[in-house]
Coordinates of C-alpha atoms in Angstrom, one line a residue:
Chain A
M1 CA 0.0 0.0 0.0
S2 CA 1.4 3.4 -1.0
G3 CA 1.8 6.3 1.3
S4 CA -0.3 8.6 -0.8
S5 CA -2.8 10.9 0.8
L6 CA -6.6 10.4 0.2
P7 CA -6.8 13.5 -2.0
T8 CA -3.9 12.1 -4.1
L9 CA -5.6 8.7 -4.3
Y10 CA -8.9 10.3 -5.3
G11 CA -7.2 12.3 -8.0
R12 CA -5.6 9.1 -9.4
L13 CA -9.1 7.4 -9.3
K14 CA -10.6 10.2 -11.4
R15 CA -7.8 9.8 -14.0
L16 CA -8.1 6.0 -14.2
A17 CA -11.9 6.1 -14.3
A18 CA -11.7 8.6 -17.2
E19 CA -9.5 6.0 -19.1
N20 CA -11.5 2.9 -18.3
V21 CA -14.0 2.9 -15.5
A22 CA -14.4 -0.9 -15.6
G23 CA -10.7 -1.6 -15.1
L24 CA -9.2 -3.8 -12.5
N25 CA -6.9 -1.0 -11.4
V26 CA -10.0 1.1 -10.6
A27 CA -11.3 -1.7 -8.3
E28 CA -7.9 -2.0 -6.6
L29 CA -7.8 1.8 -6.1
L30 CA -11.4 1.8 -4.7
F31 CA -10.3 -0.7 -2.1
E32 CA -7.0 1.1 -1.3
I33 CA -9.0 4.4 -0.8
T34 CA -11.4 2.5 1.5
D35 CA -8.5 1.0 3.5
R36 CA -6.9 4.4 3.9
S37 CA -10.3 6.0 4.8
L38 CA -11.0 3.3 7.4
L39 CA -7.6 3.9 8.9
L40 CA -8.3 7.6 9.3
L41 CA -11.8 7.0 10.7
T42 CA -10.9 4.3 13.2
A43 CA -7.4 5.4 14.3
E44 CA -7.7 9.2 14.1
C45 CA -11.3 10.1 14.6
E46 CA -13.6 10.2 17.6
Q47 CA -16.8 8.2 17.1
V48 CA -19.9 10.0 18.0
S49 CA -23.2 8.2 18.7
L50 CA -26.1 10.1 17.0
I51 CA -29.7 10.3 18.1
S52 CA -31.5 8.3 15.4
E53 CA -35.1 9.2 14.7
V54 CA -35.2 6.5 12.1
P55 CA -36.9 3.4 13.5
G56 CA -34.7 0.4 13.6
K57 CA -31.5 2.1 12.5
E58 CA -28.5 3.3 14.5
Y59 CA -26.2 6.0 13.2
V60 CA -22.7 7.2 14.2
A61 CA -20.5 10.0 13.0
F62 CA -16.8 10.5 12.9
K63 CA -15.1 13.6 14.2
I64 CA -11.8 15.4 14.2
G65 CA -11.8 18.7 16.1
T66 CA -15.0 20.4 15.0
Q67 CA -15.3 18.5 11.7
L68 CA -18.1 16.0 11.8
S69 CA -18.9 13.4 9.2
R70 CA -22.2 12.6 7.7
P71 CA -24.3 9.9 9.6
V72 CA -23.0 6.3 9.0
N73 CA -25.5 3.4 9.5
R74 CA -23.9 1.2 12.1
A75 CA -25.4 -2.1 10.9
S76 CA -24.4 -1.6 7.3
F77 CA -20.9 -0.2 7.8
I78 CA -17.8 -2.5 8.0
P79 CA -15.3 -0.7 10.1
S80 CA -12.7 -3.5 10.0
R81 CA -9.8 -3.0 7.5
E82 CA -9.1 -6.7 7.8
E83 CA -12.6 -7.7 6.9
M84 CA -12.7 -5.3 3.9
T85 CA -9.4 -6.8 2.7
R86 CA -10.9 -10.3 2.9
R87 CA -13.9 -9.1 0.9
W88 CA -11.6 -7.8 -1.8
T89 CA -10.9 -11.5 -2.7
S90 CA -14.6 -12.1 -3.3
F91 CA -15.3 -8.7 -4.9
N92 CA -16.1 -9.4 -8.5
P93 CA -18.3 -6.6 -9.7
R94 CA -19.5 -8.7 -12.6
G95 CA -21.4 -10.8 -10.1
L96 CA -20.8 -10.2 -6.4
T97 CA -22.8 -13.5 -6.4
A98 CA -20.5 -15.2 -3.9
M99 CA -22.0 -12.8 -1.4
S100 CA -25.5 -12.6 0.1
V101 CA -27.7 -9.6 -0.7
D102 CA -26.8 -8.0 2.6
Q103 CA -23.1 -8.8 2.3
A104 CA -23.0 -7.2 -1.2
T105 CA -25.0 -4.2 -0.1
N106 CA -22.9 -3.6 3.0
T107 CA -19.6 -4.1 1.1
I108 CA -20.6 -1.4 -1.4
Y109 CA -22.0 0.7 1.4
T110 CA -18.6 0.6 3.1
L111 CA -16.7 1.3 -0.1
A112 CA -18.9 4.4 -0.5
M113 CA -19.3 5.6 3.0
S114 CA -15.8 5.2 4.3
F115 CA -14.4 7.7 1.8
C116 CA -17.4 10.0 2.0
A117 CA -17.1 10.2 5.8
A118 CA -13.3 10.6 5.6
N119 CA -13.7 13.4 3.1
D120 CA -16.3 15.1 5.4
V121 CA -13.8 15.3 8.3
L122 CA -11.0 16.4 5.9
K123 CA -12.9 19.0 3.9
S124 CA -15.8 20.8 5.4
G125 CA -18.8 21.5 3.1
D126 CA -17.4 19.6 0.1
K127 CA -20.4 17.9 -1.6
Q128 CA -18.8 17.5 -5.0
T129 CA -16.1 15.0 -4.1
P130 CA -18.3 12.4 -2.4
G131 CA -20.9 12.7 -5.2
R132 CA -18.3 12.2 -7.9
Y133 CA -16.6 9.3 -6.0
F134 CA -20.0 7.6 -5.6
E135 CA -20.6 8.0 -9.3
I136 CA -17.3 6.4 -10.2
L137 CA -17.9 3.5 -7.7
N138 CA -21.2 2.7 -9.2
A139 CA -20.1 3.2 -12.8
H140 CA -17.3 0.7 -12.1
I141 CA -19.8 -1.9 -10.7
F142 CA -22.4 -1.5 -13.4
A143 CA -19.9 -1.4 -16.2
N144 CA -18.6 -4.8 -15.1
A145 CA -22.1 -6.2 -14.3
F146 CA -23.4 -5.1 -17.8
A147 CA -20.0 -5.8 -19.5
V148 CA -20.2 -2.4 -21.3
S149 CA -18.7 1.0 -20.6
P150 CA -21.2 3.8 -19.8
R151 CA -21.7 7.0 -21.8
R152 CA -22.8 10.4 -20.4
E153 CA -24.6 11.8 -23.4
I154 CA -26.8 10.5 -26.2
D155 CA -27.6 11.7 -29.7
V156 CA -30.9 13.4 -30.2
L157 CA -32.3 13.5 -33.7
H158 CA -33.6 16.9 -34.7
V159 CA -36.0 16.9 -37.7
D160 CA -34.9 20.3 -39.1
D161 CA -32.0 21.5 -37.1
D162 CA -28.6 20.1 -36.6
P163 CA -28.4 17.0 -34.5
A164 CA -27.9 17.7 -30.8
T165 CA -26.6 15.7 -27.9
L166 CA -28.3 15.4 -24.6
P167 CA -26.1 15.2 -21.5
T168 CA -27.4 12.4 -19.3
D169 CA -26.6 10.3 -16.3
Y170 CA -24.9 7.0 -17.0
I171 CA -26.2 5.2 -20.1
F172 CA -25.4 1.5 -20.5
D173 CA -26.2 0.4 -24.0
L174 CA -26.3 -3.5 -24.1
G175 CA -26.8 -3.6 -27.9
A176 CA -29.7 -3.9 -30.4
E177 CA -31.7 -6.8 -28.9
R178 CA -31.2 -5.9 -25.3
P179 CA -32.3 -3.2 -22.9
K180 CA -30.4 0.1 -22.6
F181 CA -30.1 1.2 -19.0
H182 CA -30.4 4.8 -17.8
V183 CA -28.6 4.8 -14.4
P184 CA -28.6 8.1 -12.4
V185 CA -26.4 7.9 -9.3
K186 CA -27.0 10.1 -6.3
T187 CA -25.7 10.2 -2.8
S188 CA -29.2 11.4 -1.8
T189 CA -32.2 12.7 -3.7
R190 CA -34.7 14.8 -1.6
E191 CA -36.6 17.4 -3.7
R192 CA -34.0 17.2 -6.5
V193 CA -35.2 13.7 -7.5
I194 CA -37.8 15.1 -9.9
Q195 CA -34.8 15.7 -12.3
V196 CA -34.3 12.0 -12.6
W197 CA -37.9 11.4 -13.7
A198 CA -37.7 14.4 -16.1
H199 CA -34.6 13.0 -17.8
Q200 CA -36.3 9.7 -18.1
R201 CA -39.3 11.5 -19.7
V202 CA -37.0 13.2 -22.3
L203 CA -35.4 9.8 -23.1
N204 CA -38.9 8.3 -23.5
G205 CA -39.8 11.2 -25.8
V206 CA -36.8 10.9 -28.0
Y207 CA -36.5 7.1 -28.1
G208 CA -40.0 5.8 -27.3
E209 CA -41.4 4.7 -23.9
N210 CA -38.8 2.8 -21.8
R211 CA -36.4 2.0 -24.7
Y212 CA -34.0 3.2 -22.0
V213 CA -34.8 1.5 -18.7
G214 CA -34.6 3.9 -15.7
M215 CA -32.6 2.5 -12.8
L216 CA -31.8 5.0 -10.0
V217 CA -29.0 4.3 -7.5
V218 CA -29.0 6.2 -4.2
L219 CA -26.7 6.0 -1.1
N220 CA -29.2 7.1 1.5
E221 CA -31.7 9.8 2.6
T222 CA -30.3 10.8 6.0
K223 CA -30.1 14.3 7.3
L224 CA -28.1 15.2 10.4
D225 CA -28.9 18.2 12.6
R226 CA -25.3 19.1 13.7
R227 CA -26.6 21.0 16.7
T228 CA -28.8 18.4 18.2
L229 CA -27.0 15.3 16.7
R230 CA -30.4 14.0 15.6
V231 CA -30.6 12.0 12.4
I232 CA -33.8 11.8 10.3
E233 CA -34.6 10.4 6.8
I234 CA -36.2 12.8 4.3
C235 CA -38.6 10.9 2.2
L236 CA -41.3 12.1 -0.2
P237 CA -43.2 8.9 -1.2
E238 CA -46.4 10.7 -2.2
Q239 CA -44.4 13.0 -4.6
W240 CA -42.6 9.9 -6.0
K241 CA -46.0 8.4 -6.8
L242 CA -47.0 11.6 -8.7
Y243 CA -43.7 11.6 -10.7
Q244 CA -44.1 7.9 -11.5
R245 CA -47.7 8.5 -12.6
F246 CA -47.3 11.7 -14.6
I247 CA -43.7 12.2 -15.7
A248 CA -42.2 8.8 -16.5
R249 CA -41.6 5.3 -15.2
L250 CA -38.5 4.3 -13.3
E251 CA -38.1 0.5 -13.4
R252 CA -35.9 0.1 -10.3
I253 CA -34.6 2.3 -7.5
Y254 CA -31.7 0.7 -5.6
Y255 CA -30.5 2.0 -2.2
L256 CA -27.5 1.2 -0.1
D257 CA -29.3 2.4 3.1
P258 CA -32.9 2.1 2.0
P259 CA -35.6 4.1 3.8
Q260 CA -38.5 2.1 5.0
A261 CA -40.9 4.7 3.6
Y262 CA -39.7 3.7 0.1
L263 CA -39.2 -0.1 0.6
G264 CA -42.8 -0.1 1.8
L265 CA -44.3 1.6 -1.2
T266 CA -47.4 -0.4 -2.4
G267 CA -50.4 0.1 -4.6
F268 CA -50.5 2.2 -7.8
P269 CA -48.3 3.2 -9.4
Q270 CA -45.8 0.4 -8.8
I271 CA -42.4 1.7 -7.7
T272 CA -39.9 -1.0 -7.1
V273 CA -37.3 -0.1 -4.4
K274 CA -34.6 -2.6 -3.4
K275 CA -31.3 -2.9 -1.7
L276 CA -28.5 -2.5 -4.2
G277 CA -27.4 -6.1 -3.4
E278 CA -30.6 -7.4 -5.0
F279 CA -29.4 -6.1 -8.3
F280 CA -26.8 -9.0 -8.5
V281 CA -29.5 -11.5 -7.9
E282 CA -31.7 -10.2 -10.7
R283 CA -28.9 -9.1 -13.0
A284 CA -29.3 -11.9 -15.5
Q285 CA -33.1 -11.3 -15.9
L286 CA -32.7 -7.6 -16.2
I287 CA -30.2 -8.1 -19.0
E288 CA -32.8 -10.2 -20.8
G289 CA -35.3 -7.4 -20.4
Q290 CA -37.4 -9.1 -17.7
F291 CA -38.3 -6.6 -15.1
Chain B
M1 CA -36.7 55.9 6.8
S2 CA -36.0 53.8 9.8
G3 CA -32.5 53.0 11.1
S4 CA -33.0 49.2 10.9
S5 CA -30.4 47.0 9.3
L6 CA -30.9 45.1 6.1
P7 CA -31.2 41.7 7.8
T8 CA -33.8 43.3 10.1
L9 CA -35.7 44.8 7.2
Y10 CA -35.6 41.4 5.3
G11 CA -36.9 39.6 8.4
R12 CA -39.8 42.1 8.5
L13 CA -40.4 41.6 4.8
K14 CA -40.8 37.8 5.3
R15 CA -43.3 38.3 8.1
L16 CA -45.4 40.8 6.1
A17 CA -45.3 38.7 3.0
A18 CA -46.5 35.7 4.9
E19 CA -49.5 37.7 6.0
N20 CA -50.4 39.3 2.7
V21 CA -47.8 39.4 0.0
A22 CA -49.9 41.8 -2.1
G23 CA -50.0 44.4 0.6
L24 CA -49.0 48.0 0.2
N25 CA -46.8 47.7 3.2
V26 CA -44.8 45.0 1.3
A27 CA -44.3 47.4 -1.6
E28 CA -43.1 50.1 0.8
L29 CA -40.7 47.8 2.5
L30 CA -39.3 46.5 -0.9
F31 CA -38.5 50.2 -1.7
E32 CA -37.1 50.8 1.7
I33 CA -34.8 47.7 1.4
T34 CA -33.8 48.9 -2.0
D35 CA -32.9 52.4 -0.7
R36 CA -30.9 50.9 2.1
S37 CA -29.1 48.5 -0.3
L38 CA -28.3 51.3 -2.7
L39 CA -26.9 53.4 0.1
L40 CA -24.6 50.5 1.1
L41 CA -23.5 49.8 -2.5
T42 CA -22.8 53.4 -3.5
A43 CA -21.5 54.8 -0.3
E44 CA -19.6 51.9 1.4
C45 CA -18.6 49.6 -1.5
E46 CA -15.9 49.8 -4.1
Q47 CA -17.2 49.3 -7.6
V48 CA -15.3 46.8 -9.7
S49 CA -15.5 46.7 -13.5
L50 CA -15.8 43.1 -14.7
I51 CA -14.6 41.6 -18.0
S52 CA -17.9 40.9 -19.8
E53 CA -17.8 38.0 -22.3
V54 CA -21.5 38.7 -22.9
P55 CA -21.7 40.7 -26.2
G56 CA -23.4 44.0 -25.7
K57 CA -23.6 43.9 -21.9
E58 CA -21.4 45.6 -19.3
Y59 CA -21.2 44.2 -15.8
V60 CA -19.9 45.7 -12.5
A61 CA -19.6 44.1 -9.0
F62 CA -19.6 45.8 -5.6
K63 CA -16.9 45.0 -3.1
I64 CA -16.2 45.4 0.7
G65 CA -12.9 43.9 1.7
T66 CA -12.7 40.5 0.1
Q67 CA -16.5 40.2 -0.3
L68 CA -17.5 40.6 -3.9
S69 CA -21.1 40.8 -5.1
R70 CA -22.7 39.0 -8.1
P71 CA -22.4 40.8 -11.5
V72 CA -24.7 43.7 -12.0
N73 CA -25.8 44.7 -15.5
R74 CA -24.8 48.4 -15.8
A75 CA -27.4 49.4 -18.3
S76 CA -30.3 47.8 -16.4
F77 CA -29.3 48.9 -12.9
I78 CA -30.5 52.2 -11.4
P79 CA -27.8 53.2 -8.8
S80 CA -29.5 56.5 -7.9
R81 CA -31.5 56.5 -4.7
E82 CA -33.3 59.6 -5.8
E83 CA -34.3 58.1 -9.1
M84 CA -35.6 55.0 -7.4
T85 CA -37.6 57.1 -4.9
R86 CA -39.1 58.9 -7.9
R87 CA -40.1 55.6 -9.4
W88 CA -41.9 54.7 -6.2
T89 CA -44.6 57.2 -7.1
S90 CA -45.3 55.5 -10.4
F91 CA -44.8 51.9 -9.1
N92 CA -48.2 50.3 -9.3
P93 CA -47.7 46.6 -9.5
R94 CA -51.2 46.1 -10.9
G95 CA -50.0 47.9 -14.0
L96 CA -46.6 49.4 -14.1
T97 CA -48.2 50.7 -17.3
A98 CA -47.1 54.3 -16.8
M99 CA -43.6 53.0 -17.5
S100 CA -42.1 51.8 -20.8
V101 CA -41.1 48.1 -21.0
D102 CA -37.5 49.0 -20.3
Q103 CA -38.4 51.3 -17.4
A104 CA -40.5 48.6 -15.8
T105 CA -37.9 45.9 -16.4
N106 CA -35.1 48.1 -15.0
T107 CA -37.1 49.2 -12.0
I108 CA -37.8 45.6 -11.0
Y109 CA -34.2 44.6 -11.9
T110 CA -33.0 47.3 -9.4
L111 CA -35.5 46.3 -6.8
A112 CA -34.1 42.7 -7.1
M113 CA -30.4 43.3 -7.7
S114 CA -29.7 46.0 -5.2
F115 CA -30.6 43.8 -2.2
C116 CA -29.1 40.6 -3.8
A117 CA -25.8 42.5 -4.3
A118 CA -25.9 44.1 -0.9
N119 CA -26.6 40.7 0.7
D120 CA -23.6 39.2 -1.3
V121 CA -21.2 41.6 0.3
L122 CA -22.7 41.2 3.8
K123 CA -23.1 37.4 3.8
S124 CA -20.7 35.3 1.8
G125 CA -22.1 32.2 0.1
D126 CA -25.7 32.9 1.2
K127 CA -27.9 31.8 -1.8
Q128 CA -31.1 31.3 0.2
T129 CA -31.8 34.9 1.1
P130 CA -31.5 36.4 -2.4
G131 CA -33.6 33.6 -3.8
R132 CA -36.4 34.0 -1.2
Y133 CA -36.3 37.8 -1.6
F134 CA -36.7 37.5 -5.3
E135 CA -39.6 35.2 -4.8
I136 CA -41.4 37.7 -2.5
L137 CA -40.7 40.6 -4.9
N138 CA -42.3 38.7 -7.8
A139 CA -45.1 37.3 -5.7
H140 CA -46.0 40.8 -4.7
I141 CA -45.9 42.1 -8.3
F142 CA -48.0 39.2 -9.8
A143 CA -50.4 39.1 -6.9
N144 CA -51.3 42.7 -7.7
A145 CA -51.2 42.2 -11.5
F146 CA -53.5 39.2 -11.2
A147 CA -55.5 40.6 -8.3
V148 CA -55.3 37.3 -6.5
S149 CA -52.9 35.9 -3.8
P150 CA -50.7 33.0 -4.8
R151 CA -50.7 29.5 -3.3
R152 CA -47.7 27.2 -2.9
E153 CA -49.5 23.8 -3.0
I154 CA -52.4 22.3 -4.9
D155 CA -54.7 19.4 -4.2
V156 CA -54.1 16.2 -6.1
L157 CA -56.9 13.8 -6.4
H158 CA -55.9 10.2 -5.7
V159 CA -58.4 7.6 -7.0
D160 CA -57.9 5.1 -4.2
D161 CA -55.6 6.7 -1.6
D162 CA -56.2 9.7 0.5
P163 CA -56.0 13.0 -1.3
A164 CA -52.5 14.4 -1.4
T165 CA -51.2 17.9 -1.9
L166 CA -48.3 18.8 -4.3
P167 CA -45.9 21.5 -3.2
T168 CA -45.5 23.8 -6.1
D169 CA -44.1 27.1 -7.2
Y170 CA -46.5 30.1 -7.1
I171 CA -50.0 29.3 -8.4
F172 CA -52.3 32.2 -9.3
D173 CA -55.8 30.9 -9.7
L174 CA -57.9 33.5 -11.5
G175 CA -61.2 31.6 -11.1
A176 CA -63.4 29.2 -13.1
E177 CA -63.5 30.8 -16.5
R178 CA -60.0 32.2 -16.5
P179 CA -56.5 30.8 -16.8
K180 CA -54.6 29.5 -13.7
F181 CA -50.9 30.5 -13.8
H182 CA -48.0 28.4 -12.6
V183 CA -45.2 30.9 -11.9
P184 CA -41.8 29.5 -10.8
V185 CA -39.4 32.2 -9.8
K186 CA -35.6 31.7 -10.0
T187 CA -32.6 34.0 -9.7
S188 CA -31.0 31.8 -12.3
T189 CA -31.8 28.4 -13.8
R190 CA -28.8 26.6 -15.5
E191 CA -29.2 22.8 -15.4
R192 CA -31.8 22.9 -12.6
V193 CA -34.4 24.3 -15.0
I194 CA -35.6 20.9 -15.9
Q195 CA -37.4 20.9 -12.6
V196 CA -39.7 23.7 -13.9
W197 CA -40.7 21.7 -16.9
A198 CA -41.2 18.6 -14.8
H199 CA -43.5 20.4 -12.4
Q200 CA -45.5 21.7 -15.3
R201 CA -45.7 18.1 -16.6
V202 CA -47.2 16.9 -13.3
L203 CA -49.7 19.8 -13.3
N204 CA -50.7 18.9 -16.9
G205 CA -51.0 15.2 -15.8
V206 CA -53.2 16.0 -12.8
Y207 CA -55.4 18.8 -14.3
G208 CA -55.1 18.3 -18.1
E209 CA -52.8 19.9 -20.6
N210 CA -52.1 23.6 -19.8
R211 CA -55.0 24.1 -17.4
Y212 CA -52.2 25.7 -15.4
V213 CA -50.3 28.1 -17.7
G214 CA -46.5 27.9 -17.1
M215 CA -44.8 31.3 -16.8
L216 CA -41.2 31.2 -15.6
V217 CA -39.6 34.3 -14.1
V218 CA -35.8 34.5 -14.0
L219 CA -33.4 37.3 -12.8
N220 CA -30.4 36.4 -15.1
E221 CA -28.0 33.6 -16.2
T222 CA -24.7 35.3 -15.4
K223 CA -21.7 33.5 -13.8
L224 CA -18.7 35.3 -12.4
D225 CA -15.2 33.8 -12.3
R226 CA -14.0 35.5 -9.1
R227 CA -10.3 34.9 -9.9
T228 CA -10.3 36.4 -13.5
L229 CA -13.3 38.7 -13.0
R230 CA -14.8 37.4 -16.2
V231 CA -18.6 37.3 -16.6
I232 CA -20.3 34.7 -18.8
E233 CA -23.9 33.7 -19.4
I234 CA -24.7 30.0 -19.0
C235 CA -27.4 29.1 -21.5
L236 CA -28.7 25.8 -22.7
P237 CA -31.1 26.6 -25.6
E238 CA -30.9 23.1 -27.2
Q239 CA -31.8 21.5 -23.9
W240 CA -34.7 23.9 -23.4
K241 CA -36.0 22.8 -26.8
L242 CA -35.9 19.2 -25.8
Y243 CA -37.7 20.0 -22.5
Q244 CA -40.4 22.0 -24.3
R245 CA -40.8 19.2 -26.9
F246 CA -40.8 16.2 -24.6
I247 CA -41.7 17.3 -21.0
A248 CA -44.3 20.1 -21.1
R249 CA -45.0 23.4 -22.6
L250 CA -44.1 26.7 -20.8
E251 CA -46.2 29.6 -22.2
R252 CA -43.8 32.4 -21.2
I253 CA -40.3 32.8 -19.9
Y254 CA -39.7 36.4 -18.5
Y255 CA -36.2 37.7 -17.7
L256 CA -35.0 40.8 -16.0
D257 CA -31.6 40.5 -17.7
P258 CA -32.5 38.3 -20.7
P259 CA -29.7 36.3 -22.4
Q260 CA -29.6 36.8 -26.2
A261 CA -29.4 33.1 -26.6
Y262 CA -32.9 32.7 -25.3
L263 CA -34.4 35.9 -26.7
G264 CA -33.3 34.7 -30.1
L265 CA -34.9 31.2 -29.9
T266 CA -36.8 30.5 -33.1
G267 CA -38.2 27.5 -34.9
F268 CA -39.8 24.5 -33.4
P269 CA -40.8 24.2 -30.6
Q270 CA -41.9 27.7 -29.9
I271 CA -40.4 29.1 -26.7
T272 CA -41.5 32.7 -25.9
V273 CA -38.8 34.6 -24.0
K274 CA -39.4 38.2 -23.1
K275 CA -38.3 41.0 -20.8
L276 CA -40.4 41.0 -17.6
G277 CA -41.6 44.5 -18.5
E278 CA -43.4 43.0 -21.5
F279 CA -45.7 41.2 -19.1
F280 CA -47.5 44.4 -18.1
V281 CA -48.1 45.2 -21.8
E282 CA -49.8 41.8 -22.4
R283 CA -51.3 41.3 -18.9
A284 CA -54.9 42.0 -20.0
Q285 CA -54.7 39.5 -22.9
L286 CA -53.0 36.8 -20.7
I287 CA -55.8 37.1 -18.1
E288 CA -58.3 36.5 -21.0
G289 CA -56.4 33.3 -21.9
Q290 CA -54.9 34.8 -25.1
F291 CA -51.2 33.7 -25.3

């Protein structure tokens, strides 16, 4: 393991991901960043128990001086560097099938959250770095799972004007006879989530209904009050139903720390919310277009 | 004129607006805040000429110490407290018809920009206060122009579930035989503008196509590089066309500092972009449902 700092390692990750986000060197670097982050969090930070107002979930935060990390779900987080090193040997992002749903979910949760929390205590108020890191992590996993590299824009045919391109979230195009997946990746959604449905609507308009299959990936929906140390989840299930009815249809919404308010969505319209680990169980069917 | 500070005056504005945003006391306070802001900007700030990369427009910024304001369009801004006091006598938000289109646009531009720029030099990084202030200013103007108070949520009929409400931007409901206006108000839009079209889509889905008439109000689209002091406008006309084609139709987009890239939109789909002052010229037709 090199002696490089976390910002240096993150800079290297962005460069490697720009070359080939599916590469084995990206996976190695993700685990190295995680190991370095866990070292910082467990050896140099104070651990603060938070007051969880989310039924059934416990949250902690990590602290150096006055710098406090985002809330970390205690049951999903793997603080042991040794355990995460062991999981490296069974981390095959094409399948992750050697792991149970919870093992896969928690492994990816820890790959995401360890760096996000470490970055929080190193750089106050930086939302861009965790967001970009989480995108790269998921682009790596889905690029391997779908065996195709993602794109970030698609062509739009104009009838009279010049052709234009539409910037998009990740697009995984599996080829002529297979689904194309539209995979927005967000650390949290809140009221901004309407953008995801709206982009899906534009894709449906340009290419026909659900030619691109919408599959949203989210880290969590927690919000920490730094004064009272209370953690809540911000969920808008009634608004999701309106978006799913009136804007477009998202086929799957995967969470690493799924809110019960979304897992429990029933009735019309159907909105299928799952732990991200479930993706690896249903991957083969999804690739065949069976949702 | 009272000796209250700008934050105190702004707090009072929020309270009065919550009671009756159309009230004369709100108008008086908007002009008092503008007078106080102009005093700060012209008597206590250094004025910095910016390097405008926007053809045909000159921008300046105001500065105290290291605190730099957002770019202010020199031709649209009225720096004279005496001139703005004179305009108070002809400021009738039901009409503003005594003024030319440019006079009305520049009066409202100055009412908006003087406080936004003053707040920039007083409170670094505060985006919420200028955004909320700009909302109140426009809510006051449109509430008088439409002679009805706005709402911020509408009922949504669920077939099986309990009724839900949808939080919205300002809704002006002119009654059974007249249009209802959906008026989002933004200091700038950039990539977030897709939310406006998406909300319009939900309204169309719930109430039928264009039962609510979409009318977006924007301050400007400038972006300042604080290191080089260069000002650009960030415009996405090709993406607007896709949103207007595939998400929903906005009937009007009014700007106080309109980008040429949007004023010059032609062809299909039609997107009508105007100076906000034009609204008062066409107000009577719009109320009759003639767009």
